[in-house]
Amino acid sequence: MAGSKEIRTKIKSVENTRKITRAMEMVAAAKMRRAQERMRAARPYTERFATLQHICRGQIQSIDTHFW
């Protein structure tokens, strides 16, 4: 059977691991929030780019392509 000192050491170890895990979760959540913010900020540009691609595609298809 484990002595009281070993039990206290194990409890402290588990508490420290729990703190580290929580800190890592908080860092991951912050990184996720920043990534989502960047994604939201880029949305108008990507929508405009998609519109321009659609317009260009229509222009290219309307060009007489008998030289190609």
Short mmCIF file of N, CA and C in Angstrom, two decimals, residues 6-42:
data_model
loop_
_atom_site.label_atom_id
_atom_site.label_comp_id
_atom_site.label_asym_id
_atom_site.label_seq_id
_atom_site.Cartn_x
_atom_site.Cartn_y
_atom_site.Cartn_z
N GLU A 6 3.60 9.42 -0.84
CA GLU A 6 3.43 9.00 -2.23
C GLU A 6 2.06 9.42 -2.77
N ILE A 7 1.05 9.30 -1.94
CA ILE A 7 -0.30 9.70 -2.34
C ILE A 7 -0.36 11.21 -2.58
N ARG A 8 0.24 11.99 -1.67
CA ARG A 8 0.26 13.45 -1.83
C ARG A 8 1.01 13.84 -3.11
N THR A 9 2.12 13.16 -3.37
CA THR A 9 2.90 13.43 -4.57
C THR A 9 2.09 13.12 -5.82
N LYS A 10 1.39 12.01 -5.81
CA LYS A 10 0.55 11.62 -6.95
C LYS A 10 -0.57 12.63 -7.16
N ILE A 11 -1.23 13.06 -6.08
CA ILE A 11 -2.31 14.05 -6.17
C ILE A 11 -1.77 15.35 -6.76
N LYS A 12 -0.62 15.79 -6.27
CA LYS A 12 -0.01 17.03 -6.78
C LYS A 12 0.32 16.89 -8.26
N SER A 13 0.83 15.73 -8.64
CA SER A 13 1.17 15.47 -10.04
C SER A 13 -0.07 15.56 -10.93
N VAL A 14 -1.16 14.95 -10.48
CA VAL A 14 -2.41 14.98 -11.24
C VAL A 14 -2.94 16.41 -11.34
N GLU A 15 -2.85 17.18 -10.25
CA GLU A 15 -3.30 18.57 -10.27
C GLU A 15 -2.47 19.39 -11.25
N ASN A 16 -1.15 19.18 -11.25
CA ASN A 16 -0.29 19.90 -12.18
C ASN A 16 -0.59 19.54 -13.63
N THR A 17 -0.83 18.27 -13.87
CA THR A 17 -1.20 17.84 -15.22
C THR A 17 -2.50 18.48 -15.65
N ARG A 18 -3.45 18.56 -14.74
CA ARG A 18 -4.74 19.19 -15.02
C ARG A 18 -4.55 20.67 -15.38
N LYS A 19 -3.68 21.37 -14.65
CA LYS A 19 -3.41 22.79 -14.93
C LYS A 19 -2.78 22.96 -16.31
N ILE A 20 -1.83 22.11 -16.62
CA ILE A 20 -1.16 22.18 -17.91
C ILE A 20 -2.16 21.93 -19.04
N THR A 21 -2.99 20.92 -18.85
CA THR A 21 -3.99 20.58 -19.86
C THR A 21 -4.95 21.75 -20.07
N ARG A 22 -5.39 22.36 -19.00
CA ARG A 22 -6.30 23.51 -19.09
C ARG A 22 -5.63 24.67 -19.83
N ALA A 23 -4.37 24.93 -19.52
CA ALA A 23 -3.64 26.00 -20.20
C ALA A 23 -3.53 25.71 -21.69
N MET A 24 -3.26 24.46 -22.04
CA MET A 24 -3.16 24.09 -23.45
C MET A 24 -4.51 24.25 -24.16
N GLU A 25 -5.59 23.92 -23.48
CA GLU A 25 -6.92 24.10 -24.04
C GLU A 25 -7.21 25.58 -24.29
N MET A 26 -6.79 26.42 -23.35
CA MET A 26 -7.03 27.85 -23.50
C MET A 26 -6.22 28.42 -24.67
N VAL A 27 -4.98 27.97 -24.83
CA VAL A 27 -4.17 28.41 -25.96
C VAL A 27 -4.80 27.97 -27.27
N ALA A 28 -5.25 26.73 -27.33
CA ALA A 28 -5.88 26.22 -28.55
C ALA A 28 -7.15 27.00 -28.87
N ALA A 29 -7.93 27.32 -27.85
CA ALA A 29 -9.16 28.08 -28.08
C ALA A 29 -8.84 29.48 -28.60
N ALA A 30 -7.81 30.11 -28.06
CA ALA A 30 -7.41 31.44 -28.52
C ALA A 30 -6.95 31.39 -29.98
N LYS A 31 -6.17 30.37 -30.32
CA LYS A 31 -5.72 30.22 -31.71
C LYS A 31 -6.91 30.00 -32.64
N MET A 32 -7.87 29.22 -32.20
CA MET A 32 -9.05 28.96 -33.01
C MET A 32 -9.84 30.25 -33.23
N ARG A 33 -10.00 31.04 -32.17
CA ARG A 33 -10.72 32.31 -32.31
C ARG A 33 -10.02 33.23 -33.31
N ARG A 34 -8.69 33.32 -33.20
CA ARG A 34 -7.95 34.18 -34.13
C ARG A 34 -8.09 33.69 -35.57
N ALA A 35 -8.03 32.40 -35.77
CA ALA A 35 -8.18 31.84 -37.12
C ALA A 35 -9.57 32.12 -37.67
N GLN A 36 -10.58 31.99 -36.83
CA GLN A 36 -11.95 32.27 -37.28
C GLN A 36 -12.13 33.74 -37.61
N GLU A 37 -11.51 34.61 -36.82
CA GLU A 37 -11.58 36.05 -37.10
C GLU A 37 -10.93 36.38 -38.44
N ARG A 38 -9.76 35.78 -38.69
CA ARG A 38 -9.09 36.01 -39.97
C ARG A 38 -9.94 35.50 -41.13
N MET A 39 -10.60 34.37 -40.91
CA MET A 39 -11.46 33.81 -41.94
C MET A 39 -12.65 34.75 -42.22
N ARG A 40 -13.26 35.25 -41.14
CA ARG A 40 -14.38 36.19 -41.31
C ARG A 40 -13.93 37.47 -42.00
N ALA A 41 -12.74 37.95 -41.65
CA ALA A 41 -12.22 39.18 -42.25
C ALA A 41 -11.93 39.00 -43.73
N ALA A 42 -11.55 37.80 -44.13
CA ALA A 42 -11.21 37.54 -45.53
C ALA A 42 -12.43 37.24 -46.38
#
